[in-house]
Amino acid sequence: MLKTISTFLKVVECGSLSKAAEVLGVSPSAVSRQISHLEDKVEGKLLKRTARSLALTEIGQEYYKQASKIIKDIENLNSTVKSHSTEIKGTLSISVFESFGLAYISPLLPKFLKQHPNLSIELDLNNDVVDLYRKRFDVGIRLGVPKDSSLVVRPLVRNNLVLCASPAYLREHGVIQHPNQLTMHNCLSLSRNGKAVKWNFCKGAEEIGVEVRGNLLSAGGQVLIEAARQDLGYILLPEWVLYQDLREGRLVRCLDDWEANIGRTHVYVFYLKDSFTQKTIQAFIDFLRQELPSQFVI
């Protein structure tokens, strides 16, 4: 019945059966049959039809007025239901390792929440291995691939390492041309046990491991970055960690023709296959891919 009413409204709007048929993609005879069927239903003539013109009868005018309102109300109802079905709402719990969370997730969350005002987020900054089932997190973000086969795992960010130092350090001590020259420099290193640190590089078929030394070891990268900014020496850290410092010139890339060999580990985002919040999770992942610096987003 609604289809027949819509056809009637289209005929009135177009001013002829043939034009309405063209718009609707049907034959004029099919349109004529629908109008006749509608007139049988209301037991009255809705249209005055001649060979050259088409006009509404008095009953037709009132029917057109009320039918237009009904169809408009239905369209509005459909739009409302659709908007509710696609609305991002509820609570999204996210566990992310601390350095990435502080550098990127925390600054981006306000924008995401403004886009989805009916959503709440619970953020956990934690470097431990996360069990989404036990901890009841919706999304995890970690370096490396989780072993749990029940998870949906997606690569998010390349974890390419960059060797760099401050402009002042390079002016004073020189820019190295080969990884072996690092043994003559102060190298600020990630270390959790205080043991000697080896930085591995490759260039084509050539691979080399350099045992570096320096006066600062740290389990966290931020301490090393601050020391490098203050001209203390070379650091080797992921590009996503160094992005702003490299972009703004506080640190300078070195040995660009060599690749630091770390086994191609990436930053991954993962979630449960049967998660009830997959629509929200996908919206969050899409948002991150759009907002994170494009050069290291996978």
PDB file of C-alpha atoms in Angstrom:
ATOM      1  CA  MET A   1       0.000   0.000   0.000  1.00  0.00           C
ATOM      2  CA  LEU A   2       2.812   2.422   0.840  1.00  0.00           C
ATOM      3  CA  LYS A   3       4.371   1.771  -2.564  1.00  0.00           C
ATOM      4  CA  THR A   4       1.067   2.647  -4.245  1.00  0.00           C
ATOM      5  CA  ILE A   5       0.728   5.837  -2.202  1.00  0.00           C
ATOM      6  CA  SER A   6       4.314   6.807  -3.069  1.00  0.00           C
ATOM      7  CA  THR A   7       3.525   6.281  -6.750  1.00  0.00           C
ATOM      8  CA  PHE A   8       0.503   8.556  -6.435  1.00  0.00           C
ATOM      9  CA  LEU A   9       2.626  11.279  -4.801  1.00  0.00           C
ATOM     10  CA  LYS A  10       5.246  10.953  -7.535  1.00  0.00           C
ATOM     11  CA  VAL A  11       2.579  11.320 -10.251  1.00  0.00           C
ATOM     12  CA  VAL A  12       1.326  14.532  -8.648  1.00  0.00           C
ATOM     13  CA  GLU A  13       4.864  15.893  -8.254  1.00  0.00           C
ATOM     14  CA  CYS A  14       5.810  15.079 -11.861  1.00  0.00           C
ATOM     15  CA  GLY A  15       2.494  16.264 -13.334  1.00  0.00           C
ATOM     16  CA  SER A  16       2.025  13.248 -15.600  1.00  0.00           C
ATOM     17  CA  LEU A  17       1.921   9.471 -15.558  1.00  0.00           C
ATOM     18  CA  SER A  18       4.667   9.121 -18.154  1.00  0.00           C
ATOM     19  CA  LYS A  19       7.141  11.382 -16.297  1.00  0.00           C
ATOM     20  CA  ALA A  20       6.430   9.596 -13.025  1.00  0.00           C
ATOM     21  CA  ALA A  21       6.945   6.236 -14.746  1.00  0.00           C
ATOM     22  CA  GLU A  22      10.318   7.430 -16.081  1.00  0.00           C
ATOM     23  CA  VAL A  23      11.450   8.569 -12.639  1.00  0.00           C
ATOM     24  CA  LEU A  24      10.272   5.341 -10.992  1.00  0.00           C
ATOM     25  CA  GLY A  25      11.752   3.150 -13.723  1.00  0.00           C
ATOM     26  CA  VAL A  26       8.478   1.407 -14.601  1.00  0.00           C
ATOM     27  CA  SER A  27       6.029   1.528 -17.513  1.00  0.00           C
ATOM     28  CA  PRO A  28       3.265   4.174 -17.703  1.00  0.00           C
ATOM     29  CA  SER A  29       0.684   1.351 -17.723  1.00  0.00           C
ATOM     30  CA  ALA A  30       2.054   0.037 -14.424  1.00  0.00           C
ATOM     31  CA  VAL A  31       1.712   3.516 -12.897  1.00  0.00           C
ATOM     32  CA  SER A  32      -1.824   3.820 -14.252  1.00  0.00           C
ATOM     33  CA  ARG A  33      -2.797   0.480 -12.710  1.00  0.00           C
ATOM     34  CA  GLN A  34      -1.471   1.545  -9.310  1.00  0.00           C
ATOM     35  CA  ILE A  35      -3.455   4.799  -9.418  1.00  0.00           C
ATOM     36  CA  SER A  36      -6.611   2.902 -10.382  1.00  0.00           C
ATOM     37  CA  HIS A  37      -6.013   0.428  -7.559  1.00  0.00           C
ATOM     38  CA  LEU A  38      -5.613   3.292  -5.077  1.00  0.00           C
ATOM     39  CA  GLU A  39      -8.812   4.955  -6.284  1.00  0.00           C
ATOM     40  CA  ASP A  40     -10.643   1.646  -5.831  1.00  0.00           C
ATOM     41  CA  LYS A  41      -9.350   1.503  -2.249  1.00  0.00           C
ATOM     42  CA  VAL A  42     -10.539   5.015  -1.371  1.00  0.00           C
ATOM     43  CA  GLU A  43     -13.702   4.575  -3.468  1.00  0.00           C
ATOM     44  CA  GLY A  44     -13.274   7.889  -5.207  1.00  0.00           C
ATOM     45  CA  LYS A  45     -11.433   9.628  -8.036  1.00  0.00           C
ATOM     46  CA  LEU A  46      -8.168  11.246  -7.017  1.00  0.00           C
ATOM     47  CA  LEU A  47      -7.067  12.518 -10.417  1.00  0.00           C
ATOM     48  CA  LYS A  48      -8.722  14.154 -13.381  1.00  0.00           C
ATOM     49  CA  ARG A  49      -6.946  12.716 -16.404  1.00  0.00           C
ATOM     50  CA  THR A  50      -7.180  13.944 -19.981  1.00  0.00           C
ATOM     51  CA  ALA A  51      -4.928  13.374 -22.973  1.00  0.00           C
ATOM     52  CA  ARG A  52      -2.970  16.556 -22.202  1.00  0.00           C
ATOM     53  CA  SER A  53      -3.374  17.308 -18.519  1.00  0.00           C
ATOM     54  CA  LEU A  54      -3.610  15.834 -15.059  1.00  0.00           C
ATOM     55  CA  ALA A  55      -5.146  17.525 -12.020  1.00  0.00           C
ATOM     56  CA  LEU A  56      -6.194  16.595  -8.507  1.00  0.00           C
ATOM     57  CA  THR A  57      -9.864  16.244  -7.654  1.00  0.00           C
ATOM     58  CA  GLU A  58     -11.121  17.773  -4.435  1.00  0.00           C
ATOM     59  CA  ILE A  59     -10.765  14.395  -2.704  1.00  0.00           C
ATOM     60  CA  GLY A  60      -7.377  13.976  -4.372  1.00  0.00           C
ATOM     61  CA  GLN A  61      -6.148  17.274  -2.935  1.00  0.00           C
ATOM     62  CA  GLU A  62      -6.996  16.219   0.615  1.00  0.00           C
ATOM     63  CA  TYR A  63      -5.588  12.734   0.047  1.00  0.00           C
ATOM     64  CA  TYR A  64      -2.347  14.183  -1.340  1.00  0.00           C
ATOM     65  CA  LYS A  65      -2.006  16.500   1.662  1.00  0.00           C
ATOM     66  CA  GLN A  66      -2.498  13.720   4.227  1.00  0.00           C
ATOM     67  CA  ALA A  67      -0.500  11.120   2.283  1.00  0.00           C
ATOM     68  CA  SER A  68       2.477  13.491   1.948  1.00  0.00           C
ATOM     69  CA  LYS A  69       2.511  13.958   5.690  1.00  0.00           C
ATOM     70  CA  ILE A  70       2.323  10.202   6.339  1.00  0.00           C
ATOM     71  CA  ILE A  71       5.173   9.395   3.925  1.00  0.00           C
ATOM     72  CA  LYS A  72       7.287  12.183   5.420  1.00  0.00           C
ATOM     73  CA  ASP A  73       6.664  10.867   8.934  1.00  0.00           C
ATOM     74  CA  ILE A  74       7.697   7.377   7.831  1.00  0.00           C
ATOM     75  CA  GLU A  75      10.890   8.722   6.241  1.00  0.00           C
ATOM     76  CA  ASN A  76      11.716  10.616   9.440  1.00  0.00           C
ATOM     77  CA  LEU A  77      11.045   7.486  11.493  1.00  0.00           C
ATOM     78  CA  ASN A  78      13.347   5.436   9.259  1.00  0.00           C
ATOM     79  CA  SER A  79      16.079   8.054   9.596  1.00  0.00           C
ATOM     80  CA  THR A  80      15.718   8.096  13.372  1.00  0.00           C
ATOM     81  CA  VAL A  81      15.892   4.306  13.645  1.00  0.00           C
ATOM     82  CA  LYS A  82      18.882   4.212  11.302  1.00  0.00           C
ATOM     83  CA  SER A  83      20.738   6.871  13.297  1.00  0.00           C
ATOM     84  CA  HIS A  84      20.111   4.945  16.521  1.00  0.00           C
ATOM     85  CA  SER A  85      21.294   1.690  14.974  1.00  0.00           C
ATOM     86  CA  THR A  86      24.560   3.281  13.804  1.00  0.00           C
ATOM     87  CA  GLU A  87      25.122   5.411  16.892  1.00  0.00           C
ATOM     88  CA  ILE A  88      28.339   4.787  18.800  1.00  0.00           C
ATOM     89  CA  LYS A  89      27.408   4.613  22.476  1.00  0.00           C
ATOM     90  CA  GLY A  90      28.028   2.701  25.683  1.00  0.00           C
ATOM     91  CA  THR A  91      31.467   2.132  27.208  1.00  0.00           C
ATOM     92  CA  LEU A  92      34.697   1.187  25.434  1.00  0.00           C
ATOM     93  CA  SER A  93      37.509  -0.129  27.648  1.00  0.00           C
ATOM     94  CA  ILE A  94      41.005   0.151  26.164  1.00  0.00           C
ATOM     95  CA  SER A  95      44.296  -1.252  27.447  1.00  0.00           C
ATOM     96  CA  VAL A  96      47.400   0.224  25.797  1.00  0.00           C
ATOM     97  CA  PHE A  97      51.082   0.037  26.652  1.00  0.00           C
ATOM     98  CA  GLU A  98      52.182   3.172  28.435  1.00  0.00           C
ATOM     99  CA  SER A  99      54.534   4.937  25.988  1.00  0.00           C
ATOM    100  CA  PHE A 100      52.157   4.625  23.035  1.00  0.00           C
ATOM    101  CA  GLY A 101      49.160   5.467  25.189  1.00  0.00           C
ATOM    102  CA  LEU A 102      50.716   8.663  26.525  1.00  0.00           C
ATOM    103  CA  ALA A 103      52.107   9.765  23.147  1.00  0.00           C
ATOM    104  CA  TYR A 104      49.057   9.109  20.962  1.00  0.00           C
ATOM    105  CA  ILE A 105      45.966   7.555  22.528  1.00  0.00           C
ATOM    106  CA  SER A 106      45.552  10.020  25.412  1.00  0.00           C
ATOM    107  CA  PRO A 107      45.855  13.150  23.205  1.00  0.00           C
ATOM    108  CA  LEU A 108      43.417  11.744  20.618  1.00  0.00           C
ATOM    109  CA  LEU A 109      40.671  10.530  22.966  1.00  0.00           C
ATOM    110  CA  PRO A 110      39.011  13.948  23.493  1.00  0.00           C
ATOM    111  CA  LYS A 111      38.474  14.334  19.737  1.00  0.00           C
ATOM    112  CA  PHE A 112      37.001  10.837  19.462  1.00  0.00           C
ATOM    113  CA  LEU A 113      34.673  11.473  22.393  1.00  0.00           C
ATOM    114  CA  LYS A 114      33.498  14.769  20.882  1.00  0.00           C
ATOM    115  CA  GLN A 115      32.592  12.874  17.718  1.00  0.00           C
ATOM    116  CA  HIS A 116      30.624  10.338  19.794  1.00  0.00           C
ATOM    117  CA  PRO A 117      29.077  12.217  22.740  1.00  0.00           C
ATOM    118  CA  ASN A 118      27.131   9.173  23.982  1.00  0.00           C
ATOM    119  CA  LEU A 119      30.274   7.075  24.349  1.00  0.00           C
ATOM    120  CA  SER A 120      32.365   6.630  27.494  1.00  0.00           C
ATOM    121  CA  ILE A 121      35.945   5.344  27.523  1.00  0.00           C
ATOM    122  CA  GLU A 122      37.893   3.552  30.240  1.00  0.00           C
ATOM    123  CA  LEU A 123      41.635   3.761  29.543  1.00  0.00           C
ATOM    124  CA  ASP A 124      44.259   1.500  31.112  1.00  0.00           C
ATOM    125  CA  LEU A 125      47.958   2.361  30.610  1.00  0.00           C
ATOM    126  CA  ASN A 126      49.797  -0.866  31.291  1.00  0.00           C
ATOM    127  CA  ASN A 127      52.857  -2.602  29.868  1.00  0.00           C
ATOM    128  CA  ASP A 128      51.879  -6.095  31.058  1.00  0.00           C
ATOM    129  CA  VAL A 129      50.523  -8.812  28.776  1.00  0.00           C
ATOM    130  CA  VAL A 130      46.762  -8.271  28.754  1.00  0.00           C
ATOM    131  CA  ASP A 131      44.065 -10.954  28.910  1.00  0.00           C
ATOM    132  CA  LEU A 132      40.953  -9.366  27.408  1.00  0.00           C
ATOM    133  CA  TYR A 133      38.697 -12.121  28.807  1.00  0.00           C
ATOM    134  CA  ARG A 134      39.948 -11.948  32.375  1.00  0.00           C
ATOM    135  CA  LYS A 135      40.426  -8.183  32.556  1.00  0.00           C
ATOM    136  CA  ARG A 136      37.243  -7.476  30.558  1.00  0.00           C
ATOM    137  CA  PHE A 137      38.877  -5.021  28.160  1.00  0.00           C
ATOM    138  CA  ASP A 138      37.319  -4.419  24.751  1.00  0.00           C
ATOM    139  CA  VAL A 139      40.529  -3.414  22.966  1.00  0.00           C
ATOM    140  CA  GLY A 140      44.213  -4.068  23.568  1.00  0.00           C
ATOM    141  CA  ILE A 141      47.162  -2.278  21.942  1.00  0.00           C
ATOM    142  CA  ARG A 142      50.582  -3.865  22.341  1.00  0.00           C
ATOM    143  CA  LEU A 143      53.941  -4.392  20.640  1.00  0.00           C
ATOM    144  CA  GLY A 144      53.965  -7.770  18.922  1.00  0.00           C
ATOM    145  CA  VAL A 145      51.252 -10.302  18.090  1.00  0.00           C
ATOM    146  CA  PRO A 146      49.253 -11.831  20.980  1.00  0.00           C
ATOM    147  CA  LYS A 147      49.331 -15.626  21.066  1.00  0.00           C
ATOM    148  CA  ASP A 148      45.615 -16.016  21.832  1.00  0.00           C
ATOM    149  CA  SER A 149      43.927 -17.407  18.678  1.00  0.00           C
ATOM    150  CA  SER A 150      40.507 -16.235  19.853  1.00  0.00           C
ATOM    151  CA  LEU A 151      41.511 -12.617  19.178  1.00  0.00           C
ATOM    152  CA  VAL A 152      41.098 -10.518  16.065  1.00  0.00           C
ATOM    153  CA  VAL A 153      44.552  -8.972  15.562  1.00  0.00           C
ATOM    154  CA  ARG A 154      45.303  -6.044  13.259  1.00  0.00           C
ATOM    155  CA  PRO A 155      48.659  -4.305  12.669  1.00  0.00           C
ATOM    156  CA  LEU A 156      48.362  -0.607  13.495  1.00  0.00           C
ATOM    157  CA  VAL A 157      51.778   1.082  13.452  1.00  0.00           C
ATOM    158  CA  ARG A 158      55.203   0.152  12.084  1.00  0.00           C
ATOM    159  CA  ASN A 159      57.808  -0.172  14.789  1.00  0.00           C
ATOM    160  CA  ASN A 160      60.777   0.882  12.629  1.00  0.00           C
ATOM    161  CA  LEU A 161      63.787   1.988  14.689  1.00  0.00           C
ATOM    162  CA  VAL A 162      65.521   5.292  14.035  1.00  0.00           C
ATOM    163  CA  LEU A 163      69.052   6.200  15.096  1.00  0.00           C
ATOM    164  CA  CYS A 164      69.302   9.859  15.985  1.00  0.00           C
ATOM    165  CA  ALA A 165      71.001  12.541  18.068  1.00  0.00           C
ATOM    166  CA  SER A 166      70.623  16.249  18.701  1.00  0.00           C
ATOM    167  CA  PRO A 167      72.030  18.796  16.214  1.00  0.00           C
ATOM    168  CA  ALA A 168      74.410  20.129  18.892  1.00  0.00           C
ATOM    169  CA  TYR A 169      75.790  16.660  19.663  1.00  0.00           C
ATOM    170  CA  LEU A 170      76.370  15.984  15.958  1.00  0.00           C
ATOM    171  CA  ARG A 171      78.143  19.325  15.485  1.00  0.00           C
ATOM    172  CA  GLU A 172      80.447  18.626  18.399  1.00  0.00           C
ATOM    173  CA  HIS A 173      81.105  14.907  17.879  1.00  0.00           C
ATOM    174  CA  GLY A 174      80.403  14.377  14.185  1.00  0.00           C
ATOM    175  CA  VAL A 175      77.877  12.389  12.174  1.00  0.00           C
ATOM    176  CA  ILE A 176      78.753   8.705  11.876  1.00  0.00           C
ATOM    177  CA  GLN A 177      78.882   7.051   8.448  1.00  0.00           C
ATOM    178  CA  HIS A 178      78.926   3.397   9.551  1.00  0.00           C
ATOM    179  CA  PRO A 179      77.399   1.529  12.533  1.00  0.00           C
ATOM    180  CA  ASN A 180      80.873   0.494  13.775  1.00  0.00           C
ATOM    181  CA  GLN A 181      81.584   4.150  14.576  1.00  0.00           C
ATOM    182  CA  LEU A 182      78.972   4.006  17.351  1.00  0.00           C
ATOM    183  CA  THR A 183      81.625   2.407  19.575  1.00  0.00           C
ATOM    184  CA  MET A 184      83.305   5.829  19.730  1.00  0.00           C
ATOM    185  CA  HIS A 185      80.167   7.617  20.895  1.00  0.00           C
ATOM    186  CA  ASN A 186      77.977   7.875  23.956  1.00  0.00           C
ATOM    187  CA  CYS A 187      74.947   5.672  23.230  1.00  0.00           C
ATOM    188  CA  LEU A 188      71.869   6.019  25.411  1.00  0.00           C
ATOM    189  CA  SER A 189      70.239   2.588  25.558  1.00  0.00           C
ATOM    190  CA  LEU A 190      67.145   0.708  26.568  1.00  0.00           C
ATOM    191  CA  SER A 191      68.113  -1.931  29.117  1.00  0.00           C
ATOM    192  CA  ARG A 192      66.227  -3.743  31.831  1.00  0.00           C
ATOM    193  CA  ASN A 193      69.129  -5.683  33.336  1.00  0.00           C
ATOM    194  CA  GLY A 194      72.156  -3.386  33.099  1.00  0.00           C
ATOM    195  CA  LYS A 195      73.966  -5.772  30.733  1.00  0.00           C
ATOM    196  CA  ALA A 196      75.832  -4.809  27.558  1.00  0.00           C
ATOM    197  CA  VAL A 197      73.558  -3.636  24.772  1.00  0.00           C
ATOM    198  CA  LYS A 198      73.890  -4.640  21.116  1.00  0.00           C
ATOM    199  CA  TRP A 199      72.364  -2.568  18.325  1.00  0.00           C
ATOM    200  CA  ASN A 200      71.836  -4.575  15.126  1.00  0.00           C
ATOM    201  CA  PHE A 201      71.817  -3.062  11.645  1.00  0.00           C
ATOM    202  CA  CYS A 202      71.541  -4.379   8.098  1.00  0.00           C
ATOM    203  CA  LYS A 203      72.170  -2.932   4.648  1.00  0.00           C
ATOM    204  CA  GLY A 204      71.427  -5.229   1.764  1.00  0.00           C
ATOM    205  CA  ALA A 205      73.189  -8.508   2.537  1.00  0.00           C
ATOM    206  CA  GLU A 206      75.442  -6.944   5.157  1.00  0.00           C
ATOM    207  CA  GLU A 207      74.433  -7.395   8.787  1.00  0.00           C
ATOM    208  CA  ILE A 208      76.294  -6.051  11.772  1.00  0.00           C
ATOM    209  CA  GLY A 209      75.817  -6.008  15.536  1.00  0.00           C
ATOM    210  CA  VAL A 210      77.484  -3.255  17.544  1.00  0.00           C
ATOM    211  CA  GLU A 211      77.967  -3.481  21.304  1.00  0.00           C
ATOM    212  CA  VAL A 212      77.303   0.097  22.358  1.00  0.00           C
ATOM    213  CA  ARG A 213      78.156   1.819  25.617  1.00  0.00           C
ATOM    214  CA  GLY A 214      76.991   4.970  27.275  1.00  0.00           C
ATOM    215  CA  ASN A 215      76.430   6.674  30.579  1.00  0.00           C
ATOM    216  CA  LEU A 216      72.649   6.220  30.642  1.00  0.00           C
ATOM    217  CA  LEU A 217      70.599   3.029  30.577  1.00  0.00           C
ATOM    218  CA  SER A 218      66.835   3.052  31.059  1.00  0.00           C
ATOM    219  CA  ALA A 219      63.925   0.661  30.897  1.00  0.00           C
ATOM    220  CA  GLY A 220      61.832   3.471  29.406  1.00  0.00           C
ATOM    221  CA  GLY A 221      62.428   5.459  26.249  1.00  0.00           C
ATOM    222  CA  GLN A 222      61.288   8.863  27.467  1.00  0.00           C
ATOM    223  CA  VAL A 223      64.305   9.253  29.765  1.00  0.00           C
ATOM    224  CA  LEU A 224      66.607   8.543  26.819  1.00  0.00           C
ATOM    225  CA  ILE A 225      64.813  10.998  24.553  1.00  0.00           C
ATOM    226  CA  GLU A 226      65.156  13.794  27.085  1.00  0.00           C
ATOM    227  CA  ALA A 227      68.875  13.046  27.469  1.00  0.00           C
ATOM    228  CA  ALA A 228      69.348  13.060  23.690  1.00  0.00           C
ATOM    229  CA  ARG A 229      67.530  16.386  23.435  1.00  0.00           C
ATOM    230  CA  GLN A 230      70.083  17.741  25.901  1.00  0.00           C
ATOM    231  CA  ASP A 231      72.972  16.669  23.637  1.00  0.00           C
ATOM    232  CA  LEU A 232      74.099  13.618  25.611  1.00  0.00           C
ATOM    233  CA  GLY A 233      74.441  11.115  22.759  1.00  0.00           C
ATOM    234  CA  TYR A 234      72.856   8.766  20.223  1.00  0.00           C
ATOM    235  CA  ILE A 235      69.581   6.910  20.792  1.00  0.00           C
ATOM    236  CA  LEU A 236      67.898   4.100  18.860  1.00  0.00           C
ATOM    237  CA  LEU A 237      64.114   4.078  19.320  1.00  0.00           C
ATOM    238  CA  PRO A 238      60.925   3.511  17.276  1.00  0.00           C
ATOM    239  CA  GLU A 239      60.013   6.237  14.805  1.00  0.00           C
ATOM    240  CA  TRP A 240      56.565   6.691  16.335  1.00  0.00           C
ATOM    241  CA  VAL A 241      58.239   7.519  19.671  1.00  0.00           C
ATOM    242  CA  LEU A 242      60.559  10.095  18.075  1.00  0.00           C
ATOM    243  CA  TYR A 243      58.066  11.553  15.603  1.00  0.00           C
ATOM    244  CA  GLN A 244      57.615  15.030  17.096  1.00  0.00           C
ATOM    245  CA  ASP A 245      61.297  15.481  17.948  1.00  0.00           C
ATOM    246  CA  LEU A 246      62.358  14.523  14.422  1.00  0.00           C
ATOM    247  CA  ARG A 247      59.649  16.654  12.855  1.00  0.00           C
ATOM    248  CA  GLU A 248      60.540  19.735  14.887  1.00  0.00           C
ATOM    249  CA  GLY A 249      64.315  19.312  14.529  1.00  0.00           C
ATOM    250  CA  ARG A 250      65.186  18.611  18.143  1.00  0.00           C
ATOM    251  CA  LEU A 251      66.692  15.322  16.967  1.00  0.00           C
ATOM    252  CA  VAL A 252      68.269  14.377  13.610  1.00  0.00           C
ATOM    253  CA  ARG A 253      68.082  11.012  11.852  1.00  0.00           C
ATOM    254  CA  CYS A 254      71.396   9.245  11.188  1.00  0.00           C
ATOM    255  CA  LEU A 255      72.469   6.231   9.112  1.00  0.00           C
ATOM    256  CA  ASP A 256      69.300   6.396   7.010  1.00  0.00           C
ATOM    257  CA  ASP A 257      70.792   3.929   4.517  1.00  0.00           C
ATOM    258  CA  TRP A 258      71.023   1.301   7.270  1.00  0.00           C
ATOM    259  CA  GLU A 259      68.025  -0.477   8.752  1.00  0.00           C
ATOM    260  CA  ALA A 260      67.923  -1.355  12.420  1.00  0.00           C
ATOM    261  CA  ASN A 261      67.126  -5.061  12.629  1.00  0.00           C
ATOM    262  CA  ILE A 262      64.353  -5.771  15.139  1.00  0.00           C
ATOM    263  CA  GLY A 263      62.474  -8.571  13.424  1.00  0.00           C
ATOM    264  CA  ARG A 264      59.792  -6.331  11.917  1.00  0.00           C
ATOM    265  CA  THR A 265      57.725  -6.094  15.079  1.00  0.00           C
ATOM    266  CA  HIS A 266      54.705  -3.785  14.829  1.00  0.00           C
ATOM    267  CA  VAL A 267      52.250  -2.193  17.216  1.00  0.00           C
ATOM    268  CA  TYR A 268      49.056  -4.271  17.049  1.00  0.00           C
ATOM    269  CA  VAL A 269      45.471  -3.623  18.040  1.00  0.00           C
ATOM    270  CA  PHE A 270      43.373  -6.637  19.018  1.00  0.00           C
ATOM    271  CA  TYR A 271      39.917  -7.498  20.324  1.00  0.00           C
ATOM    272  CA  LEU A 272      37.689 -10.523  20.985  1.00  0.00           C
ATOM    273  CA  LYS A 273      36.071 -12.181  17.969  1.00  0.00           C
ATOM    274  CA  ASP A 274      32.667 -12.319  19.666  1.00  0.00           C
ATOM    275  CA  SER A 275      32.793  -8.823  21.145  1.00  0.00           C
ATOM    276  CA  PHE A 276      29.409  -7.100  21.396  1.00  0.00           C
ATOM    277  CA  THR A 277      31.125  -3.751  20.846  1.00  0.00           C
ATOM    278  CA  GLN A 278      32.678  -4.528  17.446  1.00  0.00           C
ATOM    279  CA  LYS A 279      30.956  -1.559  15.783  1.00  0.00           C
ATOM    280  CA  THR A 280      32.435   0.783  18.388  1.00  0.00           C
ATOM    281  CA  ILE A 281      35.822  -0.945  18.206  1.00  0.00           C
ATOM    282  CA  GLN A 282      35.936  -0.619  14.415  1.00  0.00           C
ATOM    283  CA  ALA A 283      35.015   3.057  14.661  1.00  0.00           C
ATOM    284  CA  PHE A 284      37.878   3.548  17.137  1.00  0.00           C
ATOM    285  CA  ILE A 285      40.392   1.702  14.937  1.00  0.00           C
ATOM    286  CA  ASP A 286      39.292   3.658  11.855  1.00  0.00           C
ATOM    287  CA  PHE A 287      39.693   6.858  13.848  1.00  0.00           C
ATOM    288  CA  LEU A 288      43.235   5.927  14.889  1.00  0.00           C
ATOM    289  CA  ARG A 289      44.238   5.088  11.320  1.00  0.00           C
ATOM    290  CA  GLN A 290      42.968   8.470  10.220  1.00  0.00           C
ATOM    291  CA  GLU A 291      44.506  10.523  13.022  1.00  0.00           C
ATOM    292  CA  LEU A 292      47.902   8.875  13.591  1.00  0.00           C
ATOM    293  CA  PRO A 293      50.819  10.167  11.469  1.00  0.00           C
ATOM    294  CA  SER A 294      50.366   8.509   8.085  1.00  0.00           C
ATOM    295  CA  GLN A 295      54.007   7.596   7.509  1.00  0.00           C
ATOM    296  CA  PHE A 296      54.011   4.843  10.113  1.00  0.00           C
ATOM    297  CA  VAL A 297      50.379   3.730  10.065  1.00  0.00           C
ATOM    298  CA  ILE A 298      49.962   0.302   8.470  1.00  0.00           C
TER     299      ILE A 298
END
